[in-house]
Coordinates of C-alpha atoms in Angstrom, one line a residue:
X1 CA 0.0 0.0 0.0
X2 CA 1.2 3.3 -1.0
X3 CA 2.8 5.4 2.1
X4 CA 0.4 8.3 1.4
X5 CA -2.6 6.0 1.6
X6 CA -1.5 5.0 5.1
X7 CA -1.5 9.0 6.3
X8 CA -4.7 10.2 4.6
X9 CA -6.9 9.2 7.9
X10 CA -4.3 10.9 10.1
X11 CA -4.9 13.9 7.8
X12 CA -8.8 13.7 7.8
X13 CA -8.8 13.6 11.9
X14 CA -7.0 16.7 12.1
X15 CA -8.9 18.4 9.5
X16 CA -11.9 17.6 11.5
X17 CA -10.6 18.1 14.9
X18 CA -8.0 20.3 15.1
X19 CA -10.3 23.4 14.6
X20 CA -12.3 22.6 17.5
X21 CA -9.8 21.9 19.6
X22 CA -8.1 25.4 19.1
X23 CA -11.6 26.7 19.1
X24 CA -11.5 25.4 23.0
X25 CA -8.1 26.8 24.1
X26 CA -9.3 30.6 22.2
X27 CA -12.5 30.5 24.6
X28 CA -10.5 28.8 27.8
X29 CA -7.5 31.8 27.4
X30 CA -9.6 34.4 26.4
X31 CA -10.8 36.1 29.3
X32 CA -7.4 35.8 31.1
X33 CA -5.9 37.5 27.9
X34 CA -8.3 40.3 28.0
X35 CA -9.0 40.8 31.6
X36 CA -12.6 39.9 31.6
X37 CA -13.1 38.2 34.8
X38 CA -10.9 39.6 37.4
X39 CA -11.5 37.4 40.6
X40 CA -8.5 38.4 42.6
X41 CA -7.8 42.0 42.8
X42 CA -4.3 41.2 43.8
X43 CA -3.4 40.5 40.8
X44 CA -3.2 43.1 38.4
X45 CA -4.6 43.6 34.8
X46 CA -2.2 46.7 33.2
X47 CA -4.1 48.5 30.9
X48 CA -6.7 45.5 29.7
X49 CA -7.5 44.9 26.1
X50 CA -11.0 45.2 27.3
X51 CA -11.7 49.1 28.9
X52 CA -14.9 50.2 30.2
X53 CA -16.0 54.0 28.9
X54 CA -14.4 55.3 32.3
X55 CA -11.4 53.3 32.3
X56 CA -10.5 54.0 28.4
X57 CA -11.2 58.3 29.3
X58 CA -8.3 58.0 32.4
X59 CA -6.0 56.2 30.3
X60 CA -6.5 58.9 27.6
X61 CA -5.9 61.8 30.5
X62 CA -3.0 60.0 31.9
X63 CA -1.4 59.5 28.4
X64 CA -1.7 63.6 27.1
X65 CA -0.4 64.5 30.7
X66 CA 2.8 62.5 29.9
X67 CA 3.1 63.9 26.3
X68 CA 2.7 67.7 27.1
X69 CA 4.9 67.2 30.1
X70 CA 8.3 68.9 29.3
X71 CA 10.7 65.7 30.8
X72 CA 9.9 62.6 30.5
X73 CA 7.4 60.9 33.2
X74 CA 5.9 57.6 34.1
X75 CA 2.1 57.6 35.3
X76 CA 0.4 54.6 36.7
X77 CA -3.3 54.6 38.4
X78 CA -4.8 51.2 39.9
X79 CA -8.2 50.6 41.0
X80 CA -8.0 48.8 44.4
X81 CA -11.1 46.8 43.7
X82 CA -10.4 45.4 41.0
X83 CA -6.8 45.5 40.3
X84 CA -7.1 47.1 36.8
X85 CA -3.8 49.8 36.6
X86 CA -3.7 52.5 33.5
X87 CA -0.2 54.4 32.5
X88 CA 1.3 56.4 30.5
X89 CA 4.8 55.1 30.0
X90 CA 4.7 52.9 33.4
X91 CA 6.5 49.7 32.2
X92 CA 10.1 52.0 32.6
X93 CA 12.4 52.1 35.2
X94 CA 12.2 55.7 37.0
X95 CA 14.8 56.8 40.2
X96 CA 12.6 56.9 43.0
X97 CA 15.1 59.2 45.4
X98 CA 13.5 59.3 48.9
X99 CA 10.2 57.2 47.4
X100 CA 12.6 54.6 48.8
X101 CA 11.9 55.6 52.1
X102 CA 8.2 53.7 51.5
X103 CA 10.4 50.2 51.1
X104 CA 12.4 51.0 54.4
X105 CA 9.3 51.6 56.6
X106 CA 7.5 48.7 55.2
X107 CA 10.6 46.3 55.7
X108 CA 10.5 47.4 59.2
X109 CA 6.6 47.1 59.8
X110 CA 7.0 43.7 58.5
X111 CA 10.0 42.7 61.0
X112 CA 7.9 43.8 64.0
X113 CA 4.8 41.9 62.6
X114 CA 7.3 38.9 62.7
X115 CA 8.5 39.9 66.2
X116 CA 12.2 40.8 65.0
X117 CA 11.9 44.5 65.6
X118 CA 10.0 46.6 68.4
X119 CA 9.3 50.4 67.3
X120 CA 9.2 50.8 71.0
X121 CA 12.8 50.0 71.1
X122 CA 15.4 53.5 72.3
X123 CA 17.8 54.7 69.9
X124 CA 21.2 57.2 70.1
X125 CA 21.6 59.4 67.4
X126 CA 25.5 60.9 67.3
X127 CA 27.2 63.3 64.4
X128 CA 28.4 59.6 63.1
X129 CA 24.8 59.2 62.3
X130 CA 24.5 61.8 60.4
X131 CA 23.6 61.6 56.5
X132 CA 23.1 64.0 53.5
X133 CA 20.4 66.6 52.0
X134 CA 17.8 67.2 53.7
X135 CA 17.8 65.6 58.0
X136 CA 16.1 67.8 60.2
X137 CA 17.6 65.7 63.3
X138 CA 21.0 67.2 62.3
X139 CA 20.1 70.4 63.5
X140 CA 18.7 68.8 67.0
X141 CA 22.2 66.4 67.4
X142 CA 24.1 69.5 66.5
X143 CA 22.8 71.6 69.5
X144 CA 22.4 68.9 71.9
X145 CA 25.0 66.7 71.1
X146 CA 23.2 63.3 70.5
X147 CA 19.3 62.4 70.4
X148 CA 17.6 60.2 72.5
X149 CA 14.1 58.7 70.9
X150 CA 12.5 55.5 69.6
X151 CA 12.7 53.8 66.6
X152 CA 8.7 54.5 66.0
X153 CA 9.8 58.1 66.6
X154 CA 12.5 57.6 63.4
X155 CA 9.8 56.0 61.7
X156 CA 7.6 58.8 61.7
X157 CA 10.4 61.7 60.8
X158 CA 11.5 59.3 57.8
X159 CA 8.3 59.4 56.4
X160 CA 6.2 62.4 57.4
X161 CA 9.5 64.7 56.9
X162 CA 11.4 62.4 54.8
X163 CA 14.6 62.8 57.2
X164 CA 17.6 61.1 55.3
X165 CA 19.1 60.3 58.8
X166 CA 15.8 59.0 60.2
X167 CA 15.6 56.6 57.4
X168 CA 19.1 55.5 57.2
X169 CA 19.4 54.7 61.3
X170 CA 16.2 52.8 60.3
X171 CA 17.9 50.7 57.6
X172 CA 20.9 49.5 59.4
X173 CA 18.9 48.2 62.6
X174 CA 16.9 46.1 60.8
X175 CA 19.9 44.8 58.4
X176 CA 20.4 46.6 55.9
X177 CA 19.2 47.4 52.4
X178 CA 19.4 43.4 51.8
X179 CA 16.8 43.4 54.4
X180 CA 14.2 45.9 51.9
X181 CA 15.1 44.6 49.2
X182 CA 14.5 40.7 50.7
X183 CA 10.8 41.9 51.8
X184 CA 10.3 43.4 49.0
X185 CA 11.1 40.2 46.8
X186 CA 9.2 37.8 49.4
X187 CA 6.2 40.0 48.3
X188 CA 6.6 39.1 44.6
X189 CA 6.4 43.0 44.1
X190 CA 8.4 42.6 40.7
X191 CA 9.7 45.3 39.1
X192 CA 11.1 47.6 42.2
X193 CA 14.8 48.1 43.3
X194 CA 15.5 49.5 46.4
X195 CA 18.9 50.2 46.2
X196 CA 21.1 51.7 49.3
X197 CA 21.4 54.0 51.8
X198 CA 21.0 58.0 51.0
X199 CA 24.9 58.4 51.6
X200 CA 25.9 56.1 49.1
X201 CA 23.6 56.6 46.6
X202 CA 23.6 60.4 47.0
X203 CA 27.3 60.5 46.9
X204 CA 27.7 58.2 43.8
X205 CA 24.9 60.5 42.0
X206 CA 27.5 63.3 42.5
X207 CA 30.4 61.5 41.3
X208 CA 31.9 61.1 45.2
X209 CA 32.8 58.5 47.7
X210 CA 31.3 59.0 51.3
X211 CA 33.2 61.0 53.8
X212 CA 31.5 61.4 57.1
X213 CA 32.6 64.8 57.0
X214 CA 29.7 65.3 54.7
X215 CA 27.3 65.7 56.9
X216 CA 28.2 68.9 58.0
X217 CA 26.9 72.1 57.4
X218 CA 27.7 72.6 53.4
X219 CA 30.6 70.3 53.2
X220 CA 28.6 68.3 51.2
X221 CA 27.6 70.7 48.6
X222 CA 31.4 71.8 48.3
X223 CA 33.2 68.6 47.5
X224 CA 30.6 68.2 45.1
X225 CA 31.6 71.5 43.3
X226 CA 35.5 70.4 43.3
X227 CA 34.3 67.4 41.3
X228 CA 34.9 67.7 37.2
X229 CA 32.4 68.0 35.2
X230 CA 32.9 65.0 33.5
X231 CA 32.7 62.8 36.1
X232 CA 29.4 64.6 37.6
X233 CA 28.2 64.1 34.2
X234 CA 29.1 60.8 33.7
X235 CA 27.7 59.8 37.2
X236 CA 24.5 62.0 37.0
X237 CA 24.0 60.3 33.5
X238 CA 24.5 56.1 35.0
X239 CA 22.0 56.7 37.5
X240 CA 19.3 58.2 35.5
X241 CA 20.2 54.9 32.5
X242 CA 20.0 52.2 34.9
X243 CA 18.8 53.7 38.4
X244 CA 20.1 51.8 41.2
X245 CA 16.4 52.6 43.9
X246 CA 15.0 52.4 39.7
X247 CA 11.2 50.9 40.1
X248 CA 8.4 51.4 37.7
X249 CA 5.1 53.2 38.0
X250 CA 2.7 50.1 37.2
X251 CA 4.6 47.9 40.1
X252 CA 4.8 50.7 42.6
X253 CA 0.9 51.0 41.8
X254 CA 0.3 47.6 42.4
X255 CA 2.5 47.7 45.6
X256 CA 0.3 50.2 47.4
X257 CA -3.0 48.5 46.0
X258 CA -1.3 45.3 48.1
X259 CA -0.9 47.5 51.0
X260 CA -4.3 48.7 50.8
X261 CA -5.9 44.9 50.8
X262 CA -3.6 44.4 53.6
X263 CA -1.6 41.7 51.7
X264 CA 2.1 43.0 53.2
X265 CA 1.4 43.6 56.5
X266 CA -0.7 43.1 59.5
X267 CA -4.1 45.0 60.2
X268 CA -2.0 46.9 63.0
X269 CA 1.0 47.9 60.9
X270 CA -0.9 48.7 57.8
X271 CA -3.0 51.4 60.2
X272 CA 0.2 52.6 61.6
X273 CA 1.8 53.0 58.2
X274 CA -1.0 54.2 56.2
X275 CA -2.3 57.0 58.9
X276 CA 1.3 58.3 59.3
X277 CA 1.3 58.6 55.5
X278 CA -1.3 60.7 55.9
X279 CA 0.7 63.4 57.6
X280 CA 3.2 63.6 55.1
X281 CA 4.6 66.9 55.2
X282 CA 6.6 66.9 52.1
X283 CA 5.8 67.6 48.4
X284 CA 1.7 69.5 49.9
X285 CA 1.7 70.4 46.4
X286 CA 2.3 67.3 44.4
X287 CA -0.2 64.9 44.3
X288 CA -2.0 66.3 47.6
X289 CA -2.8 69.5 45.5
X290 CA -5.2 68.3 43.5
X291 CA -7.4 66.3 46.3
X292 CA -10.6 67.4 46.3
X293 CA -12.6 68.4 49.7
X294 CA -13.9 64.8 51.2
X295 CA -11.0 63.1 49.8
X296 CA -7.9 61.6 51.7
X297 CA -4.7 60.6 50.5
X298 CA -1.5 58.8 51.9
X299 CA 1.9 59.9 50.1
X300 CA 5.5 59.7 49.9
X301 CA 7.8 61.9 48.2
X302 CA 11.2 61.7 46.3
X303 CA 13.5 64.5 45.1
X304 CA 16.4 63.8 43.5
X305 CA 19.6 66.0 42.6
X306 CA 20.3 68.4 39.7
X307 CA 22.5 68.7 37.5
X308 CA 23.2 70.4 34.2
X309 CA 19.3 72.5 34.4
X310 CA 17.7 69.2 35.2
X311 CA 16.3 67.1 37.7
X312 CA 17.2 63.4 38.6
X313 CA 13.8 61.9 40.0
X314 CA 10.6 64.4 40.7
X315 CA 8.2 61.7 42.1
X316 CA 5.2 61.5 44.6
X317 CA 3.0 58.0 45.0
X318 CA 0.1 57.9 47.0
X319 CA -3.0 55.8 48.2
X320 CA -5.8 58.1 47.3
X321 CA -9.1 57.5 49.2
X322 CA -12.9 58.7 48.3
X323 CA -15.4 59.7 50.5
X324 CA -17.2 56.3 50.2
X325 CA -14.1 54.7 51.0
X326 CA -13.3 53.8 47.3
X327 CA -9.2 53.8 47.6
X328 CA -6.7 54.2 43.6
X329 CA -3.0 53.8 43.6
X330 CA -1.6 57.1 42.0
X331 CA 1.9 57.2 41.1
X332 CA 3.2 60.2 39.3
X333 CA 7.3 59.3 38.7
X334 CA 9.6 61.8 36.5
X335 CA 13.0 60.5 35.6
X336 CA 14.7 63.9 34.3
X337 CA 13.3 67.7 33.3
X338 CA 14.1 70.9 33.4
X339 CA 10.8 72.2 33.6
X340 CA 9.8 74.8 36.4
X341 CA 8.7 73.2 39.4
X342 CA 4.8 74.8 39.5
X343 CA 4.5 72.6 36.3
X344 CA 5.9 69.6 38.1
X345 CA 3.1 70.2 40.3
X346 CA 0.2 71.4 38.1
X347 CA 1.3 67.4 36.4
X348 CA 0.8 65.7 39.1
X349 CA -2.5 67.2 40.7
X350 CA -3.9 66.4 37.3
X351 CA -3.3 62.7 37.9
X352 CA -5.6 63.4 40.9
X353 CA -8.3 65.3 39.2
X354 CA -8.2 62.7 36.4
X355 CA -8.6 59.5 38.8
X356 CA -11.3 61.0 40.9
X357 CA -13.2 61.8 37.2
X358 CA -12.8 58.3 37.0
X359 CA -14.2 57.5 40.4
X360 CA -17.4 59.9 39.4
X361 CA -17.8 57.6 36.0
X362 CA -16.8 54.4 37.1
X363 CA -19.4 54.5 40.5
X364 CA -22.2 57.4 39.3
X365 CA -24.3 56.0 42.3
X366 CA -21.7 55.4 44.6
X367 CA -22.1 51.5 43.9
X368 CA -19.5 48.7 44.7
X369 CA -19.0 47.5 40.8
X370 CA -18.0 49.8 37.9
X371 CA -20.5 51.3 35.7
X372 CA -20.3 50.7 32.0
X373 CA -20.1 48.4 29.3
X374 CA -17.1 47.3 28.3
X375 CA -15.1 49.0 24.9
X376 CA -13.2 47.2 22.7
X377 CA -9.6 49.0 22.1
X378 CA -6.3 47.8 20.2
X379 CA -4.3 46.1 22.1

């Protein structure tokens, strides 16, 4: 018998069946493709073939407020309820400066949940604490001679007023930046470097290895003048191409929509981190500029050094809270510009306006589910 007689069957099986049976896999991956059915929340859909009317009108805000920005900026906004994130430009690597203070006060809310760390615990601060830029404590160690507080104390200056030596006396207790970036891994938060402490980083940014005589008064400021331009440009440059505390918009997003469902920490330490957040003194015209009356929001800051007319790292990322309780991920990131900082700022309360337009269309009558059929876009 003829080889090709022996085949032909083989041939008519999967002319019959193999459409069907791709037919089954198309409607089995579909909906996971498209973000159709989003069960968990935790995990996020970024920018879903499939938008509702609302959903489609915030991506379009967030992407014209990247494109008329003068610099170039990463936007991410995420829906805690149901874990859908828009950007503009979000999937990049931007320096997150003292945004990386977030990572630090999380690493250490989660070493207390695990009993490793007590906030309660006292703390020395000396000069040989002492860090870089902005550390409000220096001013207090310098007149007194040392500080005596509480690490809960520390936590609450690194965050609220972003105090570089605050943070830093924070990072070594609980063991270093191995320690952030470990938690931060453990939490399959992809996408986020934390980096090192503000001395190192700061220093290499400037083209400079730490001296401890940095920390005082301008001495700081003046080796950095005494460096050649080439090397400050060459070092200013690195970090802004590869960013060593580099994390994108969309997983920072998704981050704080985890620490909203209370999926990093306990009940008691996501309260703790979340109301101090809150008070945030830094950066009232960022983000917090555009919040409407009613609305809450808990930030953190990050502003990085200049060089050459423009700015490494502009950022503020938030958890922004409606009246009904309804709580968005905002994160507003710019890697470099040399625009004036009321522009910076008019950006980012934008963002805000934009995600609460959202809230209006997405919930009209203040409902639990989004309102709206769904649009078909382009991928």
């Amino acid at each position: 018998m003829p080889r090709w007689t022996r085949v032909t069957p083989w041939i008519r099986f999967l002319a019959l069946f193999l459409p069907v049976l791709l037919l089954a896999l198309l409607v089995a991956w579909l909906p996971r493709l498209v973000g159709d059915e989003q069960e968990d929340a935790s995990e996020p859909v970024v920018v879903p073939l499939v938008l509702t009317p609302a959903e489609r009108a915030l991506q379009e805000e967030l992407v014209e407020l990247a494109d008329g920005f003068d610099g170039e900026v990463g936007l991410a906004v995420q829906d805690v309820s149901t874990g859908r994130i828009l950007h503009a430009n979000g999937d990049e690597l931007y320096p997150q400066q003292s945004v990386s203070k977030f990572w630090v006060a999380l690493a250490a809310l989660g070493e207390a949940d695990e009993g490793d760390f007590d906030l309660a615990e006292q703390v020395t601060l000396r000069r040989e604490d002492m860090t870089v830029f902005h550390q409000p404590l220096r001013e207090i160690v310098r007149a007194r001679g040392r500080f005596d507080t509480d690490y809960g104390d520390l936590l609450d200056r690194a965050l609220t007023r972003s105090d570089n030596t605050a943070n830093d006396r924070i990072l070594r207790r609980i063991g270093g930046p191995e320690t952030v970036q470990d938690f931060i891994d453990d939490a399959e938060l992809e996408g986020i470097r934390f980096g090192t402490d503000e001395r190192t980083k700061q220093s290499a940014i400037a083209g400079l290895e730490w001296d401890q005589d940095y920390s005082i008064g301008n001495a700081f400021f003046d080796a950095r003048e005494e460096v050649p331009d080439a090397v400050r440009a060459a070092s200013f440059e690195a970090y802004l191409a590869d960013p060593i505390d580099g994390a994108s918009p969309i997983a920072i997003a998704h981050a704080l929509g985890q620490l909203a469902r209370g999926a990093l920490l306990s009940s008691v330490s996501t309260e703790l981190i979340l109301s101090t957040l809150e008070q945030t003194r830094s950066g009232p015209r960022r983000l917090k500029g555009g919040v409407p009356a009613g609305w809450t929001i808990a930030h953190k800051t990050g502003t990085g050094q200049f060089y050459g007319g423009e700015q490494s790292g502009y950022n503020d990322i938030g958890i922004l809270t409606s009246p009904e309780g309804r709580e968005y991920s905002v994160v507003a990131m710019i890697r470099r510009t040399g625009a004036p900082t009321i522009a910076r700022m008019q950006m980012m309360q934008e963002v805000v306006r934009a995600t609460v337009r959202y809230d209006e269309a997405a919930y009209p009558d203040s409902g639990d589910e989004p309102q709206g059929d769904e649009v078909n876009t382009e991928p």
